[in-house]
Short mmCIF file of C-alpha atoms in Angstrom, two decimals:
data_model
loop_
_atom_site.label_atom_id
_atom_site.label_comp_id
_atom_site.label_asym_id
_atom_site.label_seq_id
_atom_site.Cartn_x
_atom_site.Cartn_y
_atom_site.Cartn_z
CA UNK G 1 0.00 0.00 0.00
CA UNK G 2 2.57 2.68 1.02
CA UNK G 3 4.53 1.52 -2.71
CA UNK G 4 1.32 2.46 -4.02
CA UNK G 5 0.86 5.86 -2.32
CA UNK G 6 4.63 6.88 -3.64
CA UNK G 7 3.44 5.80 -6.86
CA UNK G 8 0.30 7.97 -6.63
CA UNK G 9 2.37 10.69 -5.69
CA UNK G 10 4.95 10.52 -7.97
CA UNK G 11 3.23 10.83 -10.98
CA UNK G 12 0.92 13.42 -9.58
CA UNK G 13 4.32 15.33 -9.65
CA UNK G 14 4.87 14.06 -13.52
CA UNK G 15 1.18 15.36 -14.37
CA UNK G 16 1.70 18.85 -12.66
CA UNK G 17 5.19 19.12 -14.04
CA UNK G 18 3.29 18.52 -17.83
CA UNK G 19 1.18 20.64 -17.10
CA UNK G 20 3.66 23.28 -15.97
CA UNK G 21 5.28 23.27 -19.23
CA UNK G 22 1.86 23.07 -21.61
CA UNK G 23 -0.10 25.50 -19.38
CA UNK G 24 2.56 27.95 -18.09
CA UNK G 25 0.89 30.72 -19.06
CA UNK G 26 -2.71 32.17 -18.77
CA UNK G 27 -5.22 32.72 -21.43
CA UNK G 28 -7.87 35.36 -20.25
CA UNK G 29 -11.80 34.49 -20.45
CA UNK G 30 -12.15 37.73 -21.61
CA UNK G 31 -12.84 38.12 -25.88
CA UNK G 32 -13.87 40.65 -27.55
CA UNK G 33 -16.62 40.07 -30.17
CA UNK G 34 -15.03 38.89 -33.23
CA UNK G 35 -16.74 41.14 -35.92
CA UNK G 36 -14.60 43.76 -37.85
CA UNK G 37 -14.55 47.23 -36.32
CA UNK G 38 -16.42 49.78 -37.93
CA UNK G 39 -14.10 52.53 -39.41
CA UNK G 40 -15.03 56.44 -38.53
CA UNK G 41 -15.69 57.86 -42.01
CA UNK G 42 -13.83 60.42 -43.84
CA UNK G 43 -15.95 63.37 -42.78
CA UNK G 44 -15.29 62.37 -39.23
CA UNK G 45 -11.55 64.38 -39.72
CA UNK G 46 -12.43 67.10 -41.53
CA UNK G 47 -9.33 69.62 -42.66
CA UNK G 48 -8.14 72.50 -39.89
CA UNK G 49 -9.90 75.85 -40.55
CA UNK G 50 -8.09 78.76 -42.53
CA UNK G 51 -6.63 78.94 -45.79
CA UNK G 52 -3.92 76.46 -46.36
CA UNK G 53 -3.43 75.79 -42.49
CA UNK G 54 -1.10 73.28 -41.95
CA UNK G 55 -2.47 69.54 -41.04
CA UNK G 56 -1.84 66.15 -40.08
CA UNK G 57 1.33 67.69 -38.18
CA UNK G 58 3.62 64.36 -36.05
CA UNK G 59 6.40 64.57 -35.05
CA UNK G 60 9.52 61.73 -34.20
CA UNK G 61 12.89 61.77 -32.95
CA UNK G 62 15.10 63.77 -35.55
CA UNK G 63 18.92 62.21 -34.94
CA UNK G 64 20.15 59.47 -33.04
CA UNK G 65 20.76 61.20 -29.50
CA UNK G 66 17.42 62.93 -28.57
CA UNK G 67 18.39 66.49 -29.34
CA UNK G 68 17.08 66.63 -32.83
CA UNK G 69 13.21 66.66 -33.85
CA UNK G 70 11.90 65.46 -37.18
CA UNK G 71 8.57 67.96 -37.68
CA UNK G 72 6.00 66.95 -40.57
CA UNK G 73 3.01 68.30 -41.94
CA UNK G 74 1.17 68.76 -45.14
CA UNK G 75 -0.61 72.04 -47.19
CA UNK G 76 -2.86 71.58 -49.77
CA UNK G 77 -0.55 74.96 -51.04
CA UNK G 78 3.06 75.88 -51.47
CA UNK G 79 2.67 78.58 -51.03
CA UNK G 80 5.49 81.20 -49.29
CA UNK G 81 6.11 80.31 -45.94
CA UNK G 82 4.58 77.32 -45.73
CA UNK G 83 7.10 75.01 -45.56
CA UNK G 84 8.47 76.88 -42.52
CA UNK G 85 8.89 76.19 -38.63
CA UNK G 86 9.15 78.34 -35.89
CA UNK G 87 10.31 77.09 -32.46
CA UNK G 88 11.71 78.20 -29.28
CA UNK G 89 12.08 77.16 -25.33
CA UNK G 90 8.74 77.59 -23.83
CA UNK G 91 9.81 78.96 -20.94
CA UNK G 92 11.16 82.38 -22.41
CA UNK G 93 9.66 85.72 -23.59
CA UNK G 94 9.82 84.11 -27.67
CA UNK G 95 12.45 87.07 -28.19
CA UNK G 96 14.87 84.08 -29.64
CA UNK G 97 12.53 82.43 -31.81
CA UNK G 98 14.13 80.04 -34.31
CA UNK G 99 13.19 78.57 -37.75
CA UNK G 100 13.98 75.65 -40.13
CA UNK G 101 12.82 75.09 -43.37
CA UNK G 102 11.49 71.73 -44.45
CA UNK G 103 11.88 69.77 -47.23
CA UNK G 104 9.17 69.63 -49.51
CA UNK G 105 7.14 66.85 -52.36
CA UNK G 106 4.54 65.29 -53.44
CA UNK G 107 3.38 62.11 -54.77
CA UNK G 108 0.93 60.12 -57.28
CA UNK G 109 -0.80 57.11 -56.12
CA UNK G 110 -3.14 55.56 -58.77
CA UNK G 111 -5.88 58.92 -59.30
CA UNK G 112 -4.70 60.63 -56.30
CA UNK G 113 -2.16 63.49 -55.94
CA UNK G 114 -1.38 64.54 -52.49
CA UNK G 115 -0.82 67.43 -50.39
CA UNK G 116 2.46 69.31 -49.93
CA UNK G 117 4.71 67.14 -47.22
CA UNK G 118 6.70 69.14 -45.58
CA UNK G 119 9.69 66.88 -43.42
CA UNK G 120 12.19 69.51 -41.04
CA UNK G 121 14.49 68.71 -38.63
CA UNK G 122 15.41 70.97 -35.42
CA UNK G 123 18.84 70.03 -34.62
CA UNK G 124 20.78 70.95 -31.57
CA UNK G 125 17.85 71.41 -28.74
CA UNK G 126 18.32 71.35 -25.06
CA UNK G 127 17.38 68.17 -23.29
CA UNK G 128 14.61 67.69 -21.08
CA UNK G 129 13.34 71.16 -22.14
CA UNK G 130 9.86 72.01 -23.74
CA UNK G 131 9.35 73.76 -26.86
CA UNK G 132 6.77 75.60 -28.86
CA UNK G 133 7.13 75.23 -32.71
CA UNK G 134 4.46 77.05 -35.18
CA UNK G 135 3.36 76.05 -38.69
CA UNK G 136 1.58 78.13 -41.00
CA UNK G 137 1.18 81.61 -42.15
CA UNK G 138 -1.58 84.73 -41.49
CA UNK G 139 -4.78 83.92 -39.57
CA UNK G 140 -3.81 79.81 -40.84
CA UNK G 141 -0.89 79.54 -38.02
CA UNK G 142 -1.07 76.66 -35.70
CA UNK G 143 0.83 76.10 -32.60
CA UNK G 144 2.12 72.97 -30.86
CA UNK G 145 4.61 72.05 -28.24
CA UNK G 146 6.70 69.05 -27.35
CA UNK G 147 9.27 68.13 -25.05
CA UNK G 148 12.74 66.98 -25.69
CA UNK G 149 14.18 63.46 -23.78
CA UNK G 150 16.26 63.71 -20.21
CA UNK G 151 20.26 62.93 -22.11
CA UNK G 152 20.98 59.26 -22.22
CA UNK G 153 22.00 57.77 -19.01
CA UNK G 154 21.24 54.21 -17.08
CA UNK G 155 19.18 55.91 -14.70
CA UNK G 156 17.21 58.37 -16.21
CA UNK G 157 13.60 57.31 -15.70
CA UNK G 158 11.39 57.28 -19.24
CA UNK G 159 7.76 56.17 -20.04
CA UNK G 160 7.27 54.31 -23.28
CA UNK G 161 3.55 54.12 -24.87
CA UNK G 162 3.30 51.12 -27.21
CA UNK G 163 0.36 51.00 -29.63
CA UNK G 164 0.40 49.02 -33.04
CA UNK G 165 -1.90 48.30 -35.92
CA UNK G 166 -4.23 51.40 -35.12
CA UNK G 167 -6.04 51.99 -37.73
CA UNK G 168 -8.83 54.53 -37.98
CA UNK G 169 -12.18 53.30 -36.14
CA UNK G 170 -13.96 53.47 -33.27
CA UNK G 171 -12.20 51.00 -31.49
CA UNK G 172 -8.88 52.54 -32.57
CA UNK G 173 -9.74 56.35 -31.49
CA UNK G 174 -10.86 54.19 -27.73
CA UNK G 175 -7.12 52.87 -27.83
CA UNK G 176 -5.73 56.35 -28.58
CA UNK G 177 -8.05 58.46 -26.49
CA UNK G 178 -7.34 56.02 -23.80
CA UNK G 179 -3.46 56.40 -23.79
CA UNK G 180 -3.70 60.00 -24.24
CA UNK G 181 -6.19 60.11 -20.94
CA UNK G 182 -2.82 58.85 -18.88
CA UNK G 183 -0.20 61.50 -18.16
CA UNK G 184 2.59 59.04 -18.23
CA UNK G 185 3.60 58.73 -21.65
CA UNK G 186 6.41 60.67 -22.70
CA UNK G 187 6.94 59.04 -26.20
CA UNK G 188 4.63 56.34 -28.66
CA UNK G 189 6.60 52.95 -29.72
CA UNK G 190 4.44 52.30 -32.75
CA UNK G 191 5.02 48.60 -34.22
CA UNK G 192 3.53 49.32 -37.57
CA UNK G 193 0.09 49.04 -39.69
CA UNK G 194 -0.98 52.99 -39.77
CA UNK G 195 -3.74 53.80 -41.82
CA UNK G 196 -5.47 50.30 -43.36
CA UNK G 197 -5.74 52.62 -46.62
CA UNK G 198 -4.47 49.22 -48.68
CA UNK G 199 -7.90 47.67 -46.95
CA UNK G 200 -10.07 50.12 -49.41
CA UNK G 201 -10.58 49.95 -53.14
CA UNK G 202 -7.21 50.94 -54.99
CA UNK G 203 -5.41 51.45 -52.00
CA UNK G 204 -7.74 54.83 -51.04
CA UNK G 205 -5.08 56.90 -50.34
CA UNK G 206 -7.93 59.83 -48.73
CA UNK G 207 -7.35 57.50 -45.63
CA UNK G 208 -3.88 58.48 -45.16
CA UNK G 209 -5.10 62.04 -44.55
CA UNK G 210 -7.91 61.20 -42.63
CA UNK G 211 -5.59 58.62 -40.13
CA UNK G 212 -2.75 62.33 -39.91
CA UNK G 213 -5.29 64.13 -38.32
CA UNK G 214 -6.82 61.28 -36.53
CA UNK G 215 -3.30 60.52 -34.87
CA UNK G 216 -2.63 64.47 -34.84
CA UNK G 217 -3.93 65.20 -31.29
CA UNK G 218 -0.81 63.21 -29.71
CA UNK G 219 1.62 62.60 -32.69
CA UNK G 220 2.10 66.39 -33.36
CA UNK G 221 3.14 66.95 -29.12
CA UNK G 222 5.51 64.10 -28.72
CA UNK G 223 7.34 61.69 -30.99
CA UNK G 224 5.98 58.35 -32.52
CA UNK G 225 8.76 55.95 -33.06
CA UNK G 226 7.68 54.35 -36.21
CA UNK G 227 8.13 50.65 -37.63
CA UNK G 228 6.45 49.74 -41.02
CA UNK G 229 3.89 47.15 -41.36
CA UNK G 230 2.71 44.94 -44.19
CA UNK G 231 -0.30 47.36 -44.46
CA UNK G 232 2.13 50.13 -45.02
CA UNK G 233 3.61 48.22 -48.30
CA UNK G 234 1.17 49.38 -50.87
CA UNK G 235 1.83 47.32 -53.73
CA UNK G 236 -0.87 47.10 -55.97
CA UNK G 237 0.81 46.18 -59.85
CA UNK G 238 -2.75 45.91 -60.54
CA UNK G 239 -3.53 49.41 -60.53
CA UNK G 240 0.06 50.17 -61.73
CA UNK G 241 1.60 50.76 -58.44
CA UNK G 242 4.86 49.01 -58.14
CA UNK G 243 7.12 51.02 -55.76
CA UNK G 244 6.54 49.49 -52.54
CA UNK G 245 5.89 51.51 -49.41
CA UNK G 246 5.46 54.80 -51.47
CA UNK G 247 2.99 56.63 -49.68
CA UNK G 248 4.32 55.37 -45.88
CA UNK G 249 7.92 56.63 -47.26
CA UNK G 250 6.64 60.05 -48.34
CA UNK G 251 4.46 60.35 -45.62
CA UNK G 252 6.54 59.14 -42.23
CA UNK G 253 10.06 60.52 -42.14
CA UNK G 254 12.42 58.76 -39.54
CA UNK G 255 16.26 59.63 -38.94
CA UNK G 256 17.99 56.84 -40.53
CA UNK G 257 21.13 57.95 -41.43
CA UNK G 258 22.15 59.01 -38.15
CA UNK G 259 22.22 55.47 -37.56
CA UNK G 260 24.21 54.62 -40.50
CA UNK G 261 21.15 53.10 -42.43
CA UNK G 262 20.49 52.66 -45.77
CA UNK G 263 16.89 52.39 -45.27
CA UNK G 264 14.18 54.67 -43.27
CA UNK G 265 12.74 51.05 -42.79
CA UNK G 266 15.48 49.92 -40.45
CA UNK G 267 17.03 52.13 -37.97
CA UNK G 268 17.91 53.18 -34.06
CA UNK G 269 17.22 55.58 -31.43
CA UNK G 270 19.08 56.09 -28.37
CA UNK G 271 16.12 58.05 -25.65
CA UNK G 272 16.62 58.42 -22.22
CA UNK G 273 17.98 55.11 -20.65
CA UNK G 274 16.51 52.88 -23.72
CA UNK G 275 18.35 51.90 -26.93
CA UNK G 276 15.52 51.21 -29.49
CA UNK G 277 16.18 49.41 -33.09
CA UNK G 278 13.66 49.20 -35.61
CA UNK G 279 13.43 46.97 -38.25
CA UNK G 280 11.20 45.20 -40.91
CA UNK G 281 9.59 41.94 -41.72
CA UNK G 282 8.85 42.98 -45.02
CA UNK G 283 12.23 44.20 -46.63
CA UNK G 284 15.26 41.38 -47.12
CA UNK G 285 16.95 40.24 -43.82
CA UNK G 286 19.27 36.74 -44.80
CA UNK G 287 22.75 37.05 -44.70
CA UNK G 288 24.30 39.67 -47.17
CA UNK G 289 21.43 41.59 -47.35
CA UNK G 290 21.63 45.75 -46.38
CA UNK G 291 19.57 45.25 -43.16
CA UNK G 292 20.97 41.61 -41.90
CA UNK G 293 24.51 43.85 -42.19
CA UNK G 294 23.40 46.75 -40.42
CA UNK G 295 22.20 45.13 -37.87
CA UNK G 296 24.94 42.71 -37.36
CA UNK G 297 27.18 46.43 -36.91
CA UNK G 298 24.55 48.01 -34.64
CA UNK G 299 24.53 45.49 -31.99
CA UNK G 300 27.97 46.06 -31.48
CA UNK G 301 27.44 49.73 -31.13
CA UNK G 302 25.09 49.23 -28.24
CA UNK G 303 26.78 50.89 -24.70
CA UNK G 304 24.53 49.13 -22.01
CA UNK G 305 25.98 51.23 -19.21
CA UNK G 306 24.62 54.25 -20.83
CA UNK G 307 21.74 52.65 -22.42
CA UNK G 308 20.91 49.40 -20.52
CA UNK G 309 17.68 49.00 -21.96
CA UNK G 310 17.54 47.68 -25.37
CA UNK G 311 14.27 47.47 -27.10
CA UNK G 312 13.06 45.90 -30.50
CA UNK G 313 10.26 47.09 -32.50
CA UNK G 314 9.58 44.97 -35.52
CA UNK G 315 6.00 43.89 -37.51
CA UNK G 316 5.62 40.54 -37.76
CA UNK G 317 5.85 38.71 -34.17
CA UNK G 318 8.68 35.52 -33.62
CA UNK G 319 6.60 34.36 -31.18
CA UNK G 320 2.53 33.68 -31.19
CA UNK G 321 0.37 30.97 -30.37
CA UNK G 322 -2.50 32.90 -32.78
CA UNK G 323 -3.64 30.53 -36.09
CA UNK G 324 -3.54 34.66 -37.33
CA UNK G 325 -0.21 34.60 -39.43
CA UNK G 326 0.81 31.64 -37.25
CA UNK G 327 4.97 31.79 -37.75
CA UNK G 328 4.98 34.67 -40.59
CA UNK G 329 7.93 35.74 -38.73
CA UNK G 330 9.80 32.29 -38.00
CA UNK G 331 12.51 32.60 -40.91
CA UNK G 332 13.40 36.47 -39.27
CA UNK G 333 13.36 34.24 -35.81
CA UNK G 334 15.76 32.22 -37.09
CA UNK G 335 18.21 34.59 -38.48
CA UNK G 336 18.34 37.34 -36.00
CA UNK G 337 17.53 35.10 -32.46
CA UNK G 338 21.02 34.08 -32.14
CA UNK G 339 22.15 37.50 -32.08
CA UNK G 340 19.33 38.52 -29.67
CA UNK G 341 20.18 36.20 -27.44
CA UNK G 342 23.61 36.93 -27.47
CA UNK G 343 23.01 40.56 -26.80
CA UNK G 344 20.56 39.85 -24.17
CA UNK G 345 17.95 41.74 -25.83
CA UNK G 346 15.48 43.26 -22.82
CA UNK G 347 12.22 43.61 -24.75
CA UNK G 348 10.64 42.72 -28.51
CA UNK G 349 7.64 44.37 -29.17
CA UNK G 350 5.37 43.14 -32.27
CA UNK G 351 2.45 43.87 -33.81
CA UNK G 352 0.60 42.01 -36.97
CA UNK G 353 -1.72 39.96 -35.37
CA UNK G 354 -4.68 41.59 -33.77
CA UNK G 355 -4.51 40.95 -30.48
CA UNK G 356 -2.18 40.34 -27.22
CA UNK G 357 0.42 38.57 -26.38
CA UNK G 358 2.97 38.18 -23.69
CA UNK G 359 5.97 35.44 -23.79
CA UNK G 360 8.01 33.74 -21.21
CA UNK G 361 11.76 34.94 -21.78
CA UNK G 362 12.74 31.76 -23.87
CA UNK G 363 15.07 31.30 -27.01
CA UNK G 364 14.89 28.41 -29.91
CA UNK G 365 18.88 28.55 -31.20
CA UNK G 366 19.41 25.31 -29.99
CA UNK G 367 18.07 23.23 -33.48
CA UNK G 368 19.75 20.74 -35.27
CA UNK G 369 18.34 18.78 -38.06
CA UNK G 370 20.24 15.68 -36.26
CA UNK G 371 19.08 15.76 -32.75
CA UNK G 372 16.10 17.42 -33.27
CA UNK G 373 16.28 19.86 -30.91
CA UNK G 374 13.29 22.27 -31.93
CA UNK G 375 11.48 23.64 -28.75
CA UNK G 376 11.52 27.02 -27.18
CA UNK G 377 12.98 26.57 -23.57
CA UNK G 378 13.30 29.05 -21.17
CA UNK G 379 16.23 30.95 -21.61
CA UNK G 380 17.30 34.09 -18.74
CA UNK G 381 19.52 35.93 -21.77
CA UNK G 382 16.05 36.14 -24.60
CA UNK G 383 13.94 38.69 -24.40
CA UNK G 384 10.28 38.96 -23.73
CA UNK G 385 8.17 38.78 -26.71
CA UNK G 386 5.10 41.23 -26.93
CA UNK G 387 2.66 41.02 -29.48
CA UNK G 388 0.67 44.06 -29.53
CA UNK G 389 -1.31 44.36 -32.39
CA UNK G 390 -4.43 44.95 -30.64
CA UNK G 391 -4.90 49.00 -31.39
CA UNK G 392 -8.73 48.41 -32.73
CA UNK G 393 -8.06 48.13 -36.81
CA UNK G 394 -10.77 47.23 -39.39
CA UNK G 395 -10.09 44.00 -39.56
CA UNK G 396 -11.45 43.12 -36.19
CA UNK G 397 -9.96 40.82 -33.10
CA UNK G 398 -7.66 37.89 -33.54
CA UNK G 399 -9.21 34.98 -31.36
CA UNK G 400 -7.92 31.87 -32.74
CA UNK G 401 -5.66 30.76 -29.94
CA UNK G 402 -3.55 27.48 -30.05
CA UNK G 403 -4.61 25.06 -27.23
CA UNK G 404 -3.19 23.97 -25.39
CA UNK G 405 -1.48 27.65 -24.57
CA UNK G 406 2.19 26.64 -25.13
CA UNK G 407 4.75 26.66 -22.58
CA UNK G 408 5.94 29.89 -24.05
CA UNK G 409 3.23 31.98 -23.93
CA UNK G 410 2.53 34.06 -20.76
CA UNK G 411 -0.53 35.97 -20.76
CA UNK G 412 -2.56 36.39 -24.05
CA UNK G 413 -6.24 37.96 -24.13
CA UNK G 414 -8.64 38.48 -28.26
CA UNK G 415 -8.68 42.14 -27.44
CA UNK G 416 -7.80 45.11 -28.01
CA UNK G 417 -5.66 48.18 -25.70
CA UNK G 418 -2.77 49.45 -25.40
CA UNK G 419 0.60 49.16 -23.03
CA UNK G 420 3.11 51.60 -21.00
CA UNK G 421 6.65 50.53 -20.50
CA UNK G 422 8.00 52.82 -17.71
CA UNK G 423 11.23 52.60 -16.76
CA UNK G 424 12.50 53.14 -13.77
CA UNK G 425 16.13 52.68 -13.60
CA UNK G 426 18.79 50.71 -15.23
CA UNK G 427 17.33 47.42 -13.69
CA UNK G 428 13.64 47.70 -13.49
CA UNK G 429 10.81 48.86 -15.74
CA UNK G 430 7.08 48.37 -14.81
CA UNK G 431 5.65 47.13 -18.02
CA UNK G 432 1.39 46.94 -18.11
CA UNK G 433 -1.20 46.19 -20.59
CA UNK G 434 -4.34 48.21 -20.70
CA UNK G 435 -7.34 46.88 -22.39
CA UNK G 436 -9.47 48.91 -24.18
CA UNK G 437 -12.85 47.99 -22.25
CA UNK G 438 -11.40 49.15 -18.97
CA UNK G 439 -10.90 52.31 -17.41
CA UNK G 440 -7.54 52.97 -17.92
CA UNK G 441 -6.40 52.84 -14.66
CA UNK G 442 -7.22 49.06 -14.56
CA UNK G 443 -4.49 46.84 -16.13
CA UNK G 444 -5.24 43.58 -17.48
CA UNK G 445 -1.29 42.29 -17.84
CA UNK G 446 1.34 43.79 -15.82
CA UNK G 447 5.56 42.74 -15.24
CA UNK G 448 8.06 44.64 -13.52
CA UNK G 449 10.39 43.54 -16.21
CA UNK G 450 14.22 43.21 -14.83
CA UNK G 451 17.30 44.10 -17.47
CA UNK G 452 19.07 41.86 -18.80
CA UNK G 453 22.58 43.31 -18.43
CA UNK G 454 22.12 44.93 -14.60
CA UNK G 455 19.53 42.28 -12.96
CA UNK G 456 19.36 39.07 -15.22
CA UNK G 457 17.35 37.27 -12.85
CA UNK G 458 13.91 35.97 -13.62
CA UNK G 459 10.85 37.93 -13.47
#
């Protein structure tokens, strides 16, 4: 009898220590209906009033350091003046005012011709100082304001807003409204998929106006960090438009070449205490290739005891128990993992599939077409994986989980919100995951996330 009671026990052990590894993580009972969202129509974001008044004004960070500001807006006129901004320290009597002109263009897509883009870049601004900047001429001005980062350091506190695949409808403007409604957020990670315009008949390029003034009420007072999605491609040979990402390149200016890129699709961003690279799923990443390169260089340029907190933003996530473009990003996994894991990459943030997603820090580097070795296991130098594709886009929720939830996946919910990664020092950020439904603040998902080159302990 007693053999029998060991017995009992020890495979009670076995069965919880299964289940430990197939059920790690929790799924939440909470879903959103399924059904697409409705979009807000075009009236809904009517032009600013005045003749020619500047619109659709964002901003993002303008060089590699935080003391440079990329400003961008668009006039249906060139006309004199228009492609100028004025700026200067908020604090002082505007007696030093100071002005930079912008680049400006235009471009075709299929029947449409669009505004004027205008694309200028302050250079040489005081940290952690606020700034007023004006656009426009006559009784058409506008006025804005935004606030440069603290200089780089390992324990200068910074809060990170994270929203991807936005989109334009009612759910979306409850994502944005609600991460505006929290004072927190000094700066937007955005992990791609802007406007959906590629979601309307010949690519109705109308929505990329409408979605600049939709995002214009926080993207125009402090900088969106941008990564391009598949939705930002645009290439529709059917209607004779071949150059992919045209409008999203015209459109979204980024500072690239201070980080020795080739591409405005693949670059980095030192702010505060956080090193940020962006790159994309949808441009060429094997070996040889301009961004597999770059990135291979910018890895090494990475000081993590100035900036101890590096952070990933590409589209397509490595890591997602969703059927929803179930391992669309596995051949990126496998190239650039290694190297992640090497680097002891802190955070990857994701969008693509529409809804959330929070992974265990593991790492799959180990396979070999001998001894099979194919699983993710837990692994304290990987980073978390965050898929966060949940910002409320026409296509509607994502809620065709995997069961059982893999051993990988943390916390994962079919809705949609938005996150805040605050961080607090070089070896602790307070990461949480706000769903749309709730008041924002109630958190749904929250980790006090530990760095991986200070504190690599578990979380």
């Amino acid at each position: 009898m007693r053999l029998n009671r060991v017995s009992v026990v020890c495979f009670a052990i076995v069965l919880l220590s299964i289940s430990g590894l197939s059920h790690a993580g929790v799924t939440s009972n909470y879903t959103r209906v399924a059904e697409p969202s409705e979009e807000m129509p075009l009236e809904t974001f009517p032009p600013p009033a005045g003749l020619n008044a500047p619109e659709q004004v964002h901003i993002t960070q303008g060089d590699q350091n935080g003391r440079g500001m990329i400003i961008s807006w668009v006039t249906p006129i060139n006309d004199d003046g228009s492609n100028i901004v004025t700026y200067w320290v908020a604090d002082s009597d505007g007696s030093t005012k100071q002005s930079a002109e912008a680049s400006t263009s235009t471009y075709r897509y299929y029947d449409y011709t669009s505004g004027f883009l205008h694309h200028a870049t302050i250079k040489k601004l005081e940290y952690e100082t606020k700034y007023f900047y004006e656009l426009g001429t006559g009784r058409s001005t506008r006025q804005f304001s935004f606030t440069t980062p603290p200089k780089a350091g390992p324990d200068v506190p910074y809060t990170f807003g994270v929203i991807g695949d936005l989109g334009q409808t009612y759910a979306s403007n409850q994502t944005l409204y609600n991460y505006m409604s929290n004072p927190k957020g000094q700066a937007v990670l955005f992990v791609g998929d802007l406007s959906y315009a590629d979601d309307h008949p010949n690519h109705d390029q109308r929505k990329w106006d409408s979605y600049g003034r939709f995002v214009e009420p926080s993207a125009a007072y402090q900088p969106w960090i941008w990564a391009a999605g598949n939705h930002e491609i645009d290439y529709a040979p059917s209607i004779g438009e071949t150059q992919a990402f045209k409008p999203y390149k015209n459109r979204y200016h980024v500072p690239y070449r201070a980080s020795k890129s080739t591409s405005p699709l693949w670059y980095s961003i030192k702010r505060a205490s956080a090193y940020i690279i962006v790159l994309s799923s949808y441009s060429a990443f094997d070996k040889y290739t301009p961004q597999n390169s770059w990135l291979e260089n910018e890895l090494k340029k990475v000081n993590r005891e100035e900036t101890p907190w590096l952070i990933v933003l590409v589209h397509s996530p490595w890591y997602n128990s969703n059927g929803y473009h179930y391992m669309e990003g596995e051949s990126m996994r496998v190239t650039f993992e290694p190297w992640f894991v090497q680097n002891k990459v802190d955070i990857v943030f994701a969008g693509h599939v529409h809804a959330y997603e929070r992974s265990e820090r593991v790492s799959n580097i180990k396979y070999n077409i001998t001894d099979g070795l194919s699983s993710p296991v837990k692994d304290p130098s990987a980073p978390i994986y965050i898929t966060i594709g949940d910002g409320g886009n026409i296509e509607g929720i994502a809620n065709d989980y995997t069961y059982p939830q893999p051993s990988y996946s943390a916390y994962r919910e079919a809705s949609f919100g938005h996150a805040l990664l605050e961080i607090k020092n070089r070896t602790h950020a307070l990461y949480t995951w706000h769903r749309n439904q709730d008041n924002e603040p109630v958190i749904a998902d929250s980790l006090w996330v530990k760095n991986r080159h200070f504190l690599p302990e578990e979380e």
